[in-house]
Amino acid sequence: EQIVYAHCRAVHGQMPCYTECFIDEGDLDLLAVVRTFREAGFEGVLYPDHVPQMDGDSPWGHRGRAYAVGYLKALVELVGEPVGTSGPGG
């Protein structure tokens, strides 16, 4: 079987008592996670799960999601060949 996508969410704390936070503020080392995906040959898509609400943002959290997508893209590019970001033509 193959993993085709992974939700990325940042939190402080553990179940059942945790607080969602911005993707670069959580307890998890997302750089290490992205490196592990790369080493395992993951070719799926990484995308943000929940994001904190920002002042002046849309109800869906467009600004928070844009920040999270940019952060994930930077991590992916840092560790090597982009994962799940190729468009038409490769």
Tab-separated table of N, CA and C in Angstrom:
chain	number	residue	atom	x	y	z
A	1	GLU	N	0.832	-1.181	0.000
A	1	GLU	CA	0.000	0.000	0.000
A	1	GLU	C	0.873	1.239	0.000
A	2	GLN	N	0.282	2.348	-0.392
A	2	GLN	CA	1.043	3.579	-0.540
A	2	GLN	C	0.309	4.734	0.122
A	3	ILE	N	1.062	5.588	0.804
A	3	ILE	CA	0.498	6.819	1.364
A	3	ILE	C	0.436	7.838	0.238
A	4	VAL	N	-0.727	8.392	-0.021
A	4	VAL	CA	-0.866	9.342	-1.128
A	4	VAL	C	-0.897	10.794	-0.665
A	5	TYR	N	-1.242	11.031	0.599
A	5	TYR	CA	-1.202	12.398	1.107
A	5	TYR	C	-1.025	12.387	2.619
A	6	ALA	N	-0.540	13.495	3.124
A	6	ALA	CA	-0.360	13.631	4.571
A	6	ALA	C	-0.833	15.011	5.012
A	7	HIS	N	-1.700	15.019	6.013
A	7	HIS	CA	-2.131	16.269	6.641
A	7	HIS	C	-1.024	16.717	7.580
A	8	CYS	N	-0.723	17.994	7.587
A	8	CYS	CA	0.284	18.525	8.502
A	8	CYS	C	-0.403	19.528	9.425
A	9	ARG	N	-0.363	19.238	10.706
A	9	ARG	CA	-0.991	20.096	11.712
A	9	ARG	C	0.002	20.292	12.839
A	10	ALA	N	0.051	21.484	13.378
A	10	ALA	CA	0.946	21.766	14.499
A	10	ALA	C	0.121	21.999	15.766
A	11	VAL	N	0.585	21.400	16.849
A	11	VAL	CA	-0.092	21.555	18.135
A	11	VAL	C	0.942	21.675	19.255
A	12	HIS	N	0.484	22.266	20.350
A	12	HIS	CA	1.214	22.242	21.616
A	12	HIS	C	0.433	21.309	22.527
A	13	GLY	N	1.130	20.372	23.175
A	13	GLY	CA	0.465	19.445	24.083
A	13	GLY	C	0.155	18.128	23.414
A	14	GLN	N	-0.608	17.304	24.141
A	14	GLN	CA	-0.973	15.985	23.654
A	14	GLN	C	-2.448	15.740	23.904
A	15	MET	N	-2.992	14.770	23.190
A	15	MET	CA	-4.389	14.383	23.401
A	15	MET	C	-4.581	14.010	24.859
A	16	PRO	N	-5.635	14.348	25.480
A	16	PRO	CA	-6.784	15.083	24.957
A	16	PRO	C	-6.676	16.596	25.175
A	17	CYS	N	-5.549	17.053	25.697
A	17	CYS	CA	-5.399	18.480	26.025
A	17	CYS	C	-4.299	19.092	25.159
A	18	TYR	N	-4.689	19.668	24.033
A	18	TYR	CA	-3.722	20.290	23.137
A	18	TYR	C	-4.313	21.560	22.542
A	19	THR	N	-3.452	22.396	21.998
A	19	THR	CA	-3.864	23.633	21.354
A	19	THR	C	-3.261	23.674	19.961
A	20	GLU	N	-4.094	23.897	18.953
A	20	GLU	CA	-3.579	24.044	17.594
A	20	GLU	C	-2.830	25.363	17.496
A	21	CYS	N	-1.748	25.368	16.729
A	21	CYS	CA	-0.941	26.571	16.580
A	21	CYS	C	-0.453	26.663	15.135
A	22	PHE	N	0.281	27.726	14.830
A	22	PHE	CA	0.819	27.865	13.486
A	22	PHE	C	1.832	26.765	13.225
A	23	ILE	N	1.962	26.397	11.969
A	23	ILE	CA	2.722	25.218	11.565
A	23	ILE	C	4.182	25.253	12.009
A	24	ASP	N	4.731	26.423	12.219
A	24	ASP	CA	6.127	26.533	12.642
A	24	ASP	C	6.279	26.688	14.154
A	25	GLU	N	5.193	26.566	14.902
A	25	GLU	CA	5.232	26.781	16.348
A	25	GLU	C	4.930	25.518	17.156
A	26	GLY	N	4.660	24.421	16.507
A	26	GLY	CA	4.231	23.217	17.210
A	26	GLY	C	5.348	22.453	17.889
A	27	ASP	N	4.953	21.430	18.614
A	27	ASP	CA	5.889	20.581	19.350
A	27	ASP	C	6.640	19.611	18.431
A	28	LEU	N	6.149	19.397	17.236
A	28	LEU	CA	6.727	18.445	16.298
A	28	LEU	C	7.777	19.122	15.416
A	29	ASP	N	8.873	18.435	15.137
A	29	ASP	CA	9.914	18.942	14.245
A	29	ASP	C	9.525	18.579	12.816
A	30	LEU	N	8.832	19.495	12.143
A	30	LEU	CA	8.343	19.206	10.793
A	30	LEU	C	9.469	19.051	9.787
A	31	LEU	N	10.603	19.686	10.005
A	31	LEU	CA	11.736	19.481	9.111
A	31	LEU	C	12.173	18.019	9.163
A	32	ALA	N	12.237	17.446	10.349
A	32	ALA	CA	12.593	16.029	10.491
A	32	ALA	C	11.546	15.137	9.826
A	33	VAL	N	10.283	15.500	9.936
A	33	VAL	CA	9.205	14.723	9.304
A	33	VAL	C	9.365	14.742	7.788
A	34	VAL	N	9.593	15.930	7.222
A	34	VAL	CA	9.744	16.047	5.771
A	34	VAL	C	10.988	15.285	5.310
A	35	ARG	N	12.064	15.345	6.075
A	35	ARG	CA	13.267	14.573	5.729
A	35	ARG	C	12.966	13.069	5.736
A	36	THR	N	12.206	12.621	6.709
A	36	THR	CA	11.845	11.210	6.792
A	36	THR	C	10.993	10.793	5.600
A	37	PHE	N	10.027	11.629	5.226
A	37	PHE	CA	9.233	11.342	4.027
A	37	PHE	C	10.137	11.213	2.809
A	38	ARG	N	11.085	12.131	2.669
A	38	ARG	CA	12.009	12.106	1.528
A	38	ARG	C	12.818	10.805	1.521
A	39	GLU	N	13.390	10.465	2.672
A	39	GLU	CA	14.215	9.252	2.780
A	39	GLU	C	13.415	7.988	2.476
A	40	ALA	N	12.125	8.018	2.797
A	40	ALA	CA	11.261	6.860	2.550
A	40	ALA	C	10.757	6.798	1.113
A	41	GLY	N	11.075	7.817	0.312
A	41	GLY	CA	10.636	7.831	-1.072
A	41	GLY	C	9.203	8.291	-1.272
A	42	PHE	N	8.658	8.978	-0.276
A	42	PHE	CA	7.279	9.484	-0.368
A	42	PHE	C	7.122	10.385	-1.587
A	43	GLU	N	6.111	10.106	-2.404
A	43	GLU	CA	5.840	10.901	-3.600
A	43	GLU	C	4.443	11.490	-3.573
A	44	GLY	N	3.825	11.485	-2.410
A	44	GLY	CA	2.478	12.012	-2.278
A	44	GLY	C	2.465	13.516	-2.059
A	45	VAL	N	1.378	13.994	-1.509
A	45	VAL	CA	1.159	15.419	-1.314
A	45	VAL	C	1.116	15.729	0.180
A	46	LEU	N	1.790	16.791	0.580
A	46	LEU	CA	1.702	17.314	1.943
A	46	LEU	C	0.812	18.543	1.903
A	47	TYR	N	-0.127	18.610	2.833
A	47	TYR	CA	-0.927	19.827	2.893
A	47	TYR	C	-1.356	20.113	4.322
A	48	PRO	N	-1.585	21.396	4.597
A	48	PRO	CA	-1.955	21.759	5.964
A	48	PRO	C	-3.341	21.247	6.319
A	49	ASP	N	-3.487	20.894	7.582
A	49	ASP	CA	-4.780	20.481	8.105
A	49	ASP	C	-5.425	21.744	8.675
A	50	HIS	N	-5.721	21.774	9.939
A	50	HIS	CA	-6.313	22.969	10.548
A	50	HIS	C	-5.258	24.052	10.725
A	51	VAL	N	-5.692	25.295	10.643
A	51	VAL	CA	-4.794	26.417	10.922
A	51	VAL	C	-5.502	27.355	11.903
A	52	PRO	N	-4.741	28.044	12.747
A	52	PRO	CA	-5.365	28.991	13.673
A	52	PRO	C	-6.027	30.137	12.917
A	53	GLN	N	-7.070	30.687	13.507
A	53	GLN	CA	-7.759	31.833	12.916
A	53	GLN	C	-6.928	33.089	13.123
A	54	MET	N	-6.772	33.889	12.085
A	54	MET	CA	-6.032	35.151	12.157
A	54	MET	C	-7.016	36.306	12.072
A	55	ASP	N	-6.692	37.420	12.701
A	55	ASP	CA	-7.526	38.618	12.590
A	55	ASP	C	-7.646	39.022	11.126
A	56	GLY	N	-8.852	39.298	10.700
A	56	GLY	CA	-9.096	39.765	9.344
A	56	GLY	C	-9.076	38.682	8.281
A	57	ASP	N	-8.927	37.434	8.686
A	57	ASP	CA	-8.882	36.337	7.727
A	57	ASP	C	-10.297	35.916	7.363
A	58	SER	N	-10.414	35.129	6.295
A	58	SER	CA	-11.708	34.599	5.899
A	58	SER	C	-12.109	33.484	6.863
A	59	PRO	N	-13.383	33.113	6.877
A	59	PRO	CA	-13.813	32.021	7.750
A	59	PRO	C	-13.079	30.708	7.466
A	60	TRP	N	-12.635	30.487	6.228
A	60	TRP	CA	-11.917	29.271	5.871
A	60	TRP	C	-10.444	29.350	6.252
A	61	GLY	N	-9.953	30.527	6.570
A	61	GLY	CA	-8.561	30.693	6.989
A	61	GLY	C	-7.583	30.810	5.842
A	62	HIS	N	-7.932	31.555	4.802
A	62	HIS	CA	-7.066	31.679	3.626
A	62	HIS	C	-5.655	32.168	3.974
A	63	ARG	N	-5.545	33.173	4.833
A	63	ARG	CA	-4.216	33.697	5.170
A	63	ARG	C	-3.399	32.665	5.950
A	64	GLY	N	-4.015	32.043	6.928
A	64	GLY	CA	-3.322	31.020	7.707
A	64	GLY	C	-2.911	29.842	6.845
A	65	ARG	N	-3.771	29.442	5.917
A	65	ARG	CA	-3.446	28.336	5.021
A	65	ARG	C	-2.330	28.712	4.051
A	66	ALA	N	-2.369	29.929	3.545
A	66	ALA	CA	-1.302	30.378	2.644
A	66	ALA	C	0.043	30.344	3.370
A	67	TYR	N	0.059	30.783	4.611
A	67	TYR	CA	1.289	30.743	5.404
A	67	TYR	C	1.766	29.298	5.566
A	68	ALA	N	0.857	28.401	5.904
A	68	ALA	CA	1.210	26.996	6.121
A	68	ALA	C	1.713	26.341	4.830
A	69	VAL	N	1.068	26.621	3.706
A	69	VAL	CA	1.500	26.052	2.431
A	69	VAL	C	2.903	26.550	2.082
A	70	GLY	N	3.142	27.842	2.261
A	70	GLY	CA	4.471	28.386	1.989
A	70	GLY	C	5.532	27.772	2.876
A	71	TYR	N	5.200	27.559	4.139
A	71	TYR	CA	6.150	26.957	5.081
A	71	TYR	C	6.467	25.521	4.679
A	72	LEU	N	5.434	24.751	4.345
A	72	LEU	CA	5.645	23.372	3.917
A	72	LEU	C	6.462	23.312	2.629
A	73	LYS	N	6.159	24.187	1.695
A	73	LYS	CA	6.898	24.208	0.434
A	73	LYS	C	8.375	24.502	0.693
A	74	ALA	N	8.672	25.415	1.586
A	74	ALA	CA	10.061	25.732	1.911
A	74	ALA	C	10.767	24.530	2.530
A	75	LEU	N	10.094	23.809	3.424
A	75	LEU	CA	10.703	22.621	4.025
A	75	LEU	C	10.997	21.557	2.970
A	76	VAL	N	10.047	21.337	2.084
A	76	VAL	CA	10.209	20.334	1.032
A	76	VAL	C	11.388	20.698	0.138
A	77	GLU	N	11.482	21.954	-0.249
A	77	GLU	CA	12.583	22.376	-1.111
A	77	GLU	C	13.922	22.315	-0.374
A	78	LEU	N	13.904	22.543	0.920
A	78	LEU	CA	15.126	22.479	1.725
A	78	LEU	C	15.733	21.085	1.721
A	79	VAL	N	14.880	20.055	1.761
A	79	VAL	CA	15.396	18.686	1.863
A	79	VAL	C	15.679	18.050	0.500
A	80	GLY	N	15.355	18.705	-0.583
A	80	GLY	CA	15.670	18.143	-1.899
A	80	GLY	C	14.546	18.274	-2.886
A	81	GLU	N	14.559	17.379	-3.846
A	81	GLU	CA	13.562	17.385	-4.917
A	81	GLU	C	12.162	17.530	-4.339
A	82	PRO	N	11.392	18.523	-4.823
A	82	PRO	CA	10.056	18.742	-4.277
A	82	PRO	C	9.173	17.499	-4.319
A	83	VAL	N	8.430	17.282	-3.235
A	83	VAL	CA	7.495	16.167	-3.108
A	83	VAL	C	6.085	16.686	-3.364
A	84	GLY	N	5.357	16.063	-4.252
A	84	GLY	CA	3.954	16.419	-4.462
A	84	GLY	C	3.748	17.841	-4.930
A	85	THR	N	4.746	18.438	-5.611
A	85	THR	CA	4.578	19.812	-6.059
A	85	THR	C	4.765	19.963	-7.547
A	86	SER	N	5.073	18.870	-8.267
A	86	SER	CA	5.319	18.992	-9.701
A	86	SER	C	4.002	19.225	-10.433
A	87	GLY	N	4.064	20.090	-11.401
A	87	GLY	CA	2.891	20.383	-12.216
A	87	GLY	C	3.026	19.716	-13.581
A	88	PRO	N	2.258	20.188	-14.553
A	88	PRO	CA	2.346	19.626	-15.890
A	88	PRO	C	3.777	19.702	-16.418
A	89	GLY	N	4.234	18.626	-16.996
A	89	GLY	CA	5.576	18.608	-17.561
A	89	GLY	C	6.657	18.260	-16.570
A	90	GLY	N	6.285	17.974	-15.302
A	90	GLY	CA	7.274	17.484	-14.385
A	90	GLY	C	7.653	18.403	-13.325
